[in-house]
Tab-separated table of C-alpha atoms and ligand atoms in Angstrom:
chain	number	residue	atom	x	y	z
Z	1	MET	CA	8.938	15.214	-35.056
Z	2	ARG	CA	10.635	18.296	-33.692
Z	3	ILE	CA	10.651	19.919	-30.288
Z	4	LYS	CA	11.733	23.572	-30.146
Z	5	GLU	CA	15.284	24.100	-28.994
Z	6	SER	CA	14.144	26.381	-26.148
Z	7	VAL	CA	11.738	23.689	-24.928
Z	8	MET	CA	14.442	21.008	-25.057
Z	9	ARG	CA	16.558	23.240	-22.804
Z	10	LEU	CA	13.659	24.170	-20.531
Z	11	GLU	CA	13.882	23.409	-16.835
Z	12	PRO	CA	10.212	23.109	-15.875
Z	13	TYR	CA	8.819	24.748	-12.762
Z	14	VAL	CA	8.486	22.243	-9.943
Z	15	PRO	CA	5.471	22.916	-7.722
Z	16	GLY	CA	5.488	21.877	-4.069
Z	17	GLU	CA	4.677	18.254	-3.415
Z	18	GLN	CA	0.981	17.290	-3.080
Z	19	PRO	CA	1.278	14.192	-0.869
Z	20	LYS	CA	-1.474	11.597	-1.311
Z	21	ALA	CA	-1.692	10.443	2.311
Z	22	LYS	CA	-4.455	12.069	4.371
Z	23	ASP	CA	-2.750	12.367	7.738
Z	24	VAL	CA	0.042	14.730	6.677
Z	25	VAL	CA	0.646	18.226	8.018
Z	26	LYS	CA	0.897	20.116	4.756
Z	27	LEU	CA	2.716	23.406	5.151
Z	28	ASN	CA	4.566	23.479	1.830
Z	29	THR	CA	2.492	25.354	-0.764
Z	30	ASN	CA	0.987	28.299	1.132
Z	31	GLU	CA	-2.542	26.980	0.982
Z	32	ASN	CA	-5.087	28.164	3.528
Z	33	PRO	CA	-5.802	25.711	6.372
Z	34	TYR	CA	-9.398	26.918	6.756
Z	35	PRO	CA	-12.275	26.013	4.424
Z	36	PRO	CA	-13.607	28.483	1.866
Z	37	SER	CA	-16.692	30.557	2.713
Z	38	PRO	CA	-19.817	28.406	3.267
Z	39	LYS	CA	-21.418	30.553	0.525
Z	40	CYS	CA	-19.228	28.675	-1.980
Z	41	ALA	CA	-20.781	25.345	-0.975
Z	42	GLU	CA	-24.255	26.893	-1.350
Z	43	VAL	CA	-23.459	28.004	-4.882
Z	44	LEU	CA	-22.143	24.562	-5.781
Z	45	ALA	CA	-25.185	22.804	-4.310
Z	46	GLY	CA	-27.492	24.986	-6.383
Z	47	PHE	CA	-25.476	24.595	-9.573
Z	48	ASP	CA	-27.637	23.965	-12.629
Z	49	LEU	CA	-25.775	21.347	-14.667
Z	50	ASP	CA	-28.112	21.734	-17.618
Z	51	ARG	CA	-26.883	25.279	-18.074
Z	52	ARG	CA	-23.394	23.854	-18.490
Z	53	ARG	CA	-24.300	22.736	-22.012
Z	54	ARG	CA	-23.396	26.319	-22.816
Z	55	TYR	CA	-19.946	27.859	-22.744
Z	56	PRO	CA	-19.133	30.105	-19.785
Z	57	ASP	CA	-19.119	33.903	-20.038
Z	58	PRO	CA	-15.844	34.599	-21.880
Z	59	GLU	CA	-15.624	37.995	-20.159
Z	60	PHE	CA	-16.659	36.842	-16.658
Z	61	ALA	CA	-18.847	39.940	-16.350
Z	62	ALA	CA	-20.378	39.259	-12.930
Z	63	LEU	CA	-17.048	38.489	-11.297
Z	64	ARG	CA	-15.350	41.408	-12.968
Z	65	GLU	CA	-18.029	43.815	-11.851
Z	66	GLU	CA	-17.749	42.705	-8.231
Z	67	ILE	CA	-13.946	42.972	-8.333
Z	68	ALA	CA	-14.294	46.460	-9.809
Z	69	ARG	CA	-16.875	47.464	-7.212
Z	70	GLN	CA	-14.786	46.274	-4.257
Z	71	ASN	CA	-11.745	48.127	-5.528
Z	72	THR	CA	-13.635	51.298	-6.546
Z	73	THR	CA	-12.702	50.997	-10.174
Z	74	THR	CA	-14.417	50.096	-13.445
Z	75	PRO	CA	-14.756	46.622	-15.042
Z	76	ASP	CA	-12.701	47.683	-18.081
Z	77	ARG	CA	-9.689	47.773	-15.739
Z	78	VAL	CA	-10.176	44.179	-14.501
Z	79	PHE	CA	-8.997	40.881	-15.971
Z	80	VAL	CA	-9.567	37.359	-14.601
Z	81	GLY	CA	-7.368	34.330	-15.194
Z	82	ASN	CA	-7.245	30.587	-14.635
Z	83	GLY	CA	-5.200	31.199	-11.505
Z	84	SER	CA	-2.859	34.170	-11.341
Z	85	ASP	CA	-0.276	31.884	-12.953
Z	86	GLU	CA	-2.264	32.237	-16.173
Z	87	VAL	CA	-2.273	36.024	-15.873
Z	88	LEU	CA	1.530	35.889	-15.619
Z	89	ALA	CA	1.815	33.701	-18.726
Z	90	LEU	CA	-0.493	36.020	-20.672
Z	91	ALA	CA	1.518	39.045	-19.560
Z	92	ALA	CA	4.689	37.393	-20.848
Z	93	ARG	CA	2.864	36.924	-24.143
Z	94	ALA	CA	1.418	40.448	-24.344
Z	95	PHE	CA	4.123	42.729	-22.945
Z	96	VAL	CA	7.461	41.256	-24.049
Z	97	GLU	CA	9.067	41.385	-27.510
Z	98	ASP	CA	11.347	38.510	-28.533
Z	99	ASP	CA	14.480	40.558	-27.819
Z	100	GLU	CA	13.279	41.972	-24.489
Z	101	LYS	CA	13.616	40.608	-20.948
Z	102	ILE	CA	11.477	39.761	-17.957
Z	103	GLY	CA	12.718	41.036	-14.607
Z	104	SER	CA	11.818	40.202	-11.028
Z	105	LEU	CA	13.181	40.331	-7.522
Z	106	ASP	CA	15.696	37.621	-6.664
Z	107	PRO	CA	14.950	35.510	-4.749
Z	108	SER	CA	11.294	35.449	-5.681
Z	109	TYR	CA	8.601	33.185	-7.124
Z	110	SER	CA	10.650	30.797	-9.247
Z	111	LEU	CA	7.914	30.398	-11.858
Z	112	TYR	CA	8.888	33.800	-13.333
Z	113	LYS	CA	12.168	32.432	-14.585
Z	114	THR	CA	10.418	29.452	-16.164
Z	115	LEU	CA	7.866	31.741	-17.829
Z	116	ALA	CA	10.707	33.669	-19.443
Z	117	ALA	CA	12.240	30.386	-20.611
Z	118	ILE	CA	8.906	29.216	-22.075
Z	119	ARG	CA	8.610	32.563	-23.855
Z	120	ASP	CA	12.275	32.083	-24.897
Z	121	VAL	CA	13.399	35.445	-23.529
Z	122	GLU	CA	15.970	36.307	-20.909
Z	123	TRP	CA	15.091	36.588	-17.219
Z	124	ARG	CA	16.970	38.972	-14.932
Z	125	GLY	CA	16.818	38.897	-11.156
Z	126	PHE	CA	17.415	41.946	-8.956
Z	127	GLY	CA	18.201	42.056	-5.251
Z	128	LYS	CA	15.577	44.082	-3.390
Z	129	ASP	CA	17.879	47.125	-3.170
Z	130	ARG	CA	18.912	46.958	-6.818
Z	131	THR	CA	15.576	47.122	-8.608
Z	132	GLY	CA	16.489	50.560	-9.988
Z	133	LYS	CA	18.878	48.812	-12.364
Z	134	ALA	CA	15.926	47.220	-14.167
Z	135	ALA	CA	14.958	50.559	-15.726
Z	136	SER	CA	17.950	50.421	-18.060
Z	137	GLY	CA	18.567	47.189	-19.879
Z	138	LYS	CA	15.709	45.975	-22.042
Z	139	VAL	CA	13.525	44.674	-19.236
Z	140	SER	CA	10.004	45.303	-20.540
Z	141	LEU	CA	8.038	43.426	-17.862
Z	142	PHE	CA	8.910	43.550	-14.174
Z	143	LEU	CA	7.217	41.184	-11.729
Z	144	TRP	CA	7.410	42.614	-8.216
Z	145	THR	CA	6.083	40.164	-5.650
Z	146	ASN	CA	4.768	41.969	-2.586
Z	147	PRO	CA	4.900	40.565	0.033
Z	148	ASN	CA	7.752	38.676	-1.560
Z	149	ALA	CA	7.987	34.894	-1.705
Z	150	PRO	CA	9.664	32.925	-0.294
Z	151	THR	CA	10.946	35.624	2.082
Z	152	GLY	CA	7.610	37.105	3.238
Z	153	GLU	CA	9.211	40.572	3.156
Z	154	PHE	CA	7.038	43.601	2.498
Z	155	ALA	CA	8.048	46.568	0.347
Z	156	GLU	CA	6.362	49.910	0.990
Z	157	PRO	CA	3.889	50.813	-1.791
Z	158	LYS	CA	5.702	54.181	-2.000
Z	159	ALA	CA	8.887	52.403	-3.075
Z	160	ILE	CA	7.053	50.393	-5.731
Z	161	ALA	CA	5.326	53.547	-6.996
Z	162	ALA	CA	8.693	55.310	-7.290
Z	163	PHE	CA	10.105	52.319	-9.173
Z	164	ALA	CA	7.146	52.238	-11.573
Z	165	ARG	CA	7.472	55.956	-12.364
Z	166	LYS	CA	11.006	55.371	-13.640
Z	167	PHE	CA	10.423	51.993	-15.257
Z	168	PRO	CA	9.622	52.234	-18.977
Z	169	GLY	CA	7.795	48.884	-19.244
Z	170	VAL	CA	4.914	47.178	-17.443
Z	171	VAL	CA	5.119	46.477	-13.707
Z	172	ILE	CA	2.995	43.659	-12.315
Z	173	VAL	CA	2.782	43.803	-8.541
Z	174	ASP	CA	2.104	40.175	-7.667
Z	175	GLU	CA	-0.017	40.505	-4.541
Z	176	ALA	CA	-0.795	36.815	-4.088
Z	177	TYR	CA	-0.193	37.318	-0.343
Z	178	ALA	CA	-1.237	40.946	0.123
Z	179	ASP	CA	-4.367	40.134	2.119
Z	180	PHE	CA	-2.050	39.041	4.950
Z	181	ALA	CA	-0.035	42.288	4.795
Z	182	ARG	CA	-0.494	45.679	6.433
Z	183	ALA	CA	-0.949	47.504	3.100
Z	184	ASN	CA	-1.065	46.937	-0.654
Z	185	CYS	CA	-0.624	48.663	-4.010
Z	186	MET	CA	-4.190	48.522	-5.330
Z	187	SER	CA	-4.537	52.314	-5.319
Z	188	LEU	CA	-1.558	52.532	-7.710
Z	189	ALA	CA	-3.413	50.271	-10.154
Z	190	THR	CA	-6.731	52.109	-9.961
Z	191	ALA	CA	-5.311	55.659	-10.111
Z	192	PRO	CA	-6.508	57.384	-13.311
Z	193	ARG	CA	-2.961	58.599	-14.042
Z	194	ASN	CA	-1.473	55.131	-13.817
Z	195	ARG	CA	0.027	54.056	-17.142
Z	196	ASN	CA	2.048	50.950	-16.311
Z	197	VAL	CA	1.110	49.307	-12.975
Z	198	ILE	CA	-0.977	46.136	-12.825
Z	199	VAL	CA	-1.842	44.685	-9.424
Z	200	MET	CA	-2.498	40.947	-9.382
Z	201	ARG	CA	-4.389	38.906	-6.759
Z	202	THR	CA	-5.426	35.287	-6.330
Z	203	PHE	CA	-8.223	33.264	-4.749
Z	204	SER	CA	-5.701	30.536	-3.903
Z	205	LYS	CA	-4.433	31.869	-0.572
Z	206	SER	CA	-6.639	34.157	1.504
Z	207	TYR	CA	-9.873	32.771	-0.056
Z	208	SER	CA	-8.861	29.096	0.453
Z	209	LEU	CA	-9.614	28.224	-3.193
Z	210	ALA	CA	-6.302	27.066	-4.690
Z	211	GLY	CA	-8.092	24.113	-6.285
Z	212	LEU	CA	-10.512	26.376	-8.141
Z	213	ARG	CA	-7.837	28.206	-10.172
Z	214	VAL	CA	-8.906	31.843	-10.196
Z	215	GLY	CA	-6.739	34.941	-10.105
Z	216	TYR	CA	-7.285	38.472	-11.321
Z	217	CYS	CA	-5.572	41.715	-12.024
Z	218	VAL	CA	-6.396	45.409	-12.148
Z	219	GLY	CA	-4.640	48.012	-14.250
Z	220	PRO	CA	-4.832	50.562	-17.063
Z	221	ALA	CA	-7.559	49.665	-19.595
Z	222	ASP	CA	-5.169	49.429	-22.567
Z	223	LEU	CA	-2.985	46.854	-20.793
Z	224	ILE	CA	-6.053	44.922	-19.602
Z	225	ASP	CA	-7.343	44.930	-23.203
Z	226	ALA	CA	-4.060	43.431	-24.369
Z	227	LEU	CA	-4.522	40.529	-21.927
Z	228	TYR	CA	-8.015	39.882	-23.316
Z	229	LYS	CA	-6.596	39.742	-26.822
Z	230	VAL	CA	-4.129	36.958	-26.039
Z	231	LYS	CA	-6.225	34.770	-23.736
Z	232	ASP	CA	-8.052	31.539	-24.605
Z	233	SER	CA	-11.698	32.158	-25.422
Z	234	TYR	CA	-13.025	30.526	-22.242
Z	235	ASN	CA	-10.131	30.745	-19.847
Z	236	VAL	CA	-12.199	30.727	-16.616
Z	237	ASP	CA	-14.768	27.950	-16.333
Z	238	ALA	CA	-18.341	28.484	-15.169
Z	239	VAL	CA	-17.931	26.759	-11.776
Z	240	ALA	CA	-14.846	28.831	-11.035
Z	241	GLN	CA	-16.588	32.093	-11.945
Z	242	SER	CA	-19.592	31.427	-9.696
Z	243	VAL	CA	-17.714	30.058	-6.712
Z	244	ALA	CA	-15.107	32.832	-6.795
Z	245	LEU	CA	-17.884	35.424	-6.891
Z	246	ALA	CA	-19.521	33.883	-3.813
Z	247	ALA	CA	-16.187	33.889	-1.961
Z	248	LEU	CA	-15.510	37.484	-2.904
Z	249	LYS	CA	-18.909	38.674	-1.699
Z	250	ASP	CA	-18.533	37.069	1.734
Z	251	ARG	CA	-16.224	39.772	2.999
Z	252	ALA	CA	-16.834	39.128	6.688
Z	253	TYR	CA	-15.773	35.482	6.375
Z	254	HIS	CA	-12.684	36.490	4.396
Z	255	ARG	CA	-11.661	39.050	7.003
Z	256	LYS	CA	-12.090	36.508	9.807
Z	257	THR	CA	-10.043	33.814	8.056
Z	258	VAL	CA	-7.207	36.212	7.249
Z	259	ALA	CA	-7.152	37.463	10.856
Z	260	LYS	CA	-6.817	33.892	12.168
Z	261	VAL	CA	-3.862	33.161	9.878
Z	262	VAL	CA	-2.115	36.431	10.791
Z	263	LYS	CA	-2.581	35.749	14.513
Z	264	THR	CA	-1.107	32.255	14.157
Z	265	ARG	CA	1.772	33.629	12.082
Z	266	LYS	CA	2.750	36.076	14.808
Z	267	ALA	CA	2.631	33.436	17.540
Z	268	PHE	CA	4.495	30.882	15.431
Z	269	ALA	CA	7.268	33.324	14.489
Z	270	LYS	CA	7.781	34.081	18.193
Z	271	ALA	CA	7.849	30.377	19.059
Z	272	LEU	CA	10.500	29.712	16.394
Z	273	GLU	CA	12.604	32.636	17.624
Z	274	LYS	CA	12.424	31.266	21.151
Z	275	ARG	CA	13.937	28.063	19.781
Z	276	GLY	CA	16.837	29.994	18.272
Z	277	TRP	CA	15.584	30.267	14.696
Z	278	ASP	CA	16.205	33.406	12.638
Z	279	VAL	CA	12.825	34.466	11.259
Z	280	ILE	CA	12.476	37.146	8.574
Z	281	PRO	CA	9.568	39.413	9.562
Z	282	SER	CA	6.703	38.163	7.406
Z	283	GLU	CA	3.622	39.959	6.065
Z	284	SER	CA	2.408	36.796	4.403
Z	285	ASN	CA	0.862	33.408	5.199
Z	286	PHE	CA	4.261	31.777	5.618
Z	287	VAL	CA	7.565	32.435	7.335
Z	288	PHE	CA	11.060	32.011	5.921
Z	289	ALA	CA	13.280	30.896	8.743
Z	290	LYS	CA	16.757	29.582	9.449
Z	291	PRO	CA	17.292	26.850	12.041
Z	292	PRO	CA	19.971	27.348	14.702
Z	293	ALA	CA	23.375	25.763	13.963
Z	294	PRO	CA	24.469	23.041	13.725
Z	295	ALA	CA	21.102	22.053	12.196
Z	296	THR	CA	20.755	22.890	8.503
Z	297	ALA	CA	17.585	23.649	6.584
Z	298	ALA	CA	18.081	20.480	4.537
Z	299	ASP	CA	18.360	18.341	7.707
Z	300	VAL	CA	15.270	19.826	9.302
Z	301	PHE	CA	13.332	19.485	6.047
Z	302	ALA	CA	14.172	15.772	5.854
Z	303	MET	CA	13.466	15.196	9.545
Z	304	LEU	CA	10.030	16.871	9.274
Z	305	LYS	CA	9.179	14.949	6.107
Z	306	SER	CA	9.972	11.679	7.869
Z	307	LYS	CA	7.263	12.667	10.365
Z	308	ASN	CA	4.801	13.485	7.573
Z	309	ILE	CA	5.197	17.233	8.071
Z	310	PHE	CA	5.743	18.931	4.724
Z	311	VAL	CA	7.448	22.334	4.476
Z	312	ARG	CA	9.313	23.858	1.516
Z	313	TYR	CA	13.052	23.822	0.990
Z	314	PHE	CA	14.588	25.767	-1.907
Z	315	PRO	CA	18.237	24.745	-2.340
Z	316	GLY	CA	20.579	27.397	-3.717
Z	317	PRO	CA	22.826	30.211	-2.529
Z	318	LEU	CA	20.067	32.767	-1.792
Z	319	THR	CA	17.537	30.456	-0.174
Z	320	GLY	CA	19.172	27.178	0.874
Z	321	ASP	CA	19.842	28.110	4.512
Z	322	ARG	CA	16.139	28.549	5.335
Z	323	LEU	CA	12.801	26.764	5.210
Z	324	ARG	CA	9.563	28.281	4.034
Z	325	ILE	CA	6.840	27.211	6.394
Z	326	THR	CA	3.193	27.887	5.516
Z	327	ILE	CA	0.994	29.033	8.383
Z	328	GLY	CA	-1.572	26.342	9.121
Z	329	THR	CA	-3.962	25.983	12.051
Z	330	ASP	CA	-2.668	26.485	15.600
Z	331	SER	CA	-2.760	22.738	16.088
Z	332	GLN	CA	-0.712	22.068	12.926
Z	333	MET	CA	1.900	24.596	14.056
Z	334	LYS	CA	2.025	22.903	17.450
Z	335	THR	CA	2.632	19.536	15.780
Z	336	LEU	CA	5.530	21.077	13.884
Z	337	LEU	CA	6.990	22.780	16.964
Z	338	ASP	CA	6.711	19.526	18.938
Z	339	ALA	CA	8.610	17.723	16.179
Z	340	LEU	CA	11.395	20.323	16.406
L	401	PMP	N1	2.326	34.458	-7.297
L	401	PMP	C1	2.984	34.003	-6.234
L	401	PMP	C2	4.012	34.867	-5.607
L	401	PMP	C3	2.708	32.718	-5.727
L	401	PMP	O1	3.403	32.259	-4.680
L	401	PMP	C4	1.723	31.938	-6.337
L	401	PMP	C5	1.367	30.571	-5.799
L	401	PMP	N2	2.312	29.594	-6.079
L	401	PMP	C6	1.086	32.449	-7.468
L	401	PMP	C7	1.389	33.716	-7.906
L	401	PMP	C8	0.100	31.657	-8.253
L	401	PMP	O2	-1.116	31.544	-7.666
L	401	PMP	P1	-2.369	30.958	-8.415
L	401	PMP	O3	-1.973	30.586	-9.827
L	401	PMP	O4	-2.801	29.800	-7.623
L	401	PMP	O5	-3.367	32.086	-8.432
């Protein structure tokens, strides 16, 4: 029996806690507090189980076509994954040689570092004003989270476009939270001249379907083809394909849900500031905020947890003085504010 050296050394990614109790206020993994579109329930109710004797469409044609249509591009520029986490893993497989590196902002989504470790290549983090350095130094895949997590900060698409023009490798703009932001980079991905920008989205946040596991990306056809080559044959199951399609088509419901979250975010950020917290302006469905001294983020985290209110605390020099608080319903945010 032998486990690879790199796996022995691996520090696995630790997702936010999924508490079992029902009466918790769960603001720790950026899920949506509102239900998915009622059209999803309709699709599930009408689901023909007998047809499930067959494998699902390996190329998710219907979903791909709708994604292409909504983004005014063609299906050959669209890929769908078992959550956007899978798209990231496939990108690490397809776009990085063994002696190359994966780069990202720092701080950012901590899974990127783990993906590099699983792939047994080096990860390099860049402060938001130092991304230019990534162009020299064997970074062949750069993951630019926008809006960033856990900070919620938004980078102008112009800045990302300028970065991509100079960057020799593949840039994935991870737009998991872009539906909550004032703008996004999709037009960079769909532009005919684009050679290296992939824009990635998920159904886990703005579509309230984290449990379904569907994410997608849009980019140049040759890069999208490469992702198809390295994926599992049936990476997106039949239920996921149909339900995601129903969610995607119900644009009015999506718009309404996003607007509610953004409205609550603005009010909640103000309420925290009134209590002396330092809140980084967020374009996302969470805020990253620092409690007023002498309270520390760790103290407040523990205090909230003792009241069954779950938020996220990332220890460490770049993140340990703040808490990342997902935007829930107005009533959940009130419960949290009352606890403070
Ligand atoms: N990117 C970022 C920045 C995220 O925060 C998350 C959610 N943890 C993901 C990607 C993954 O989302 P999913 O796999 O649910 O699509």
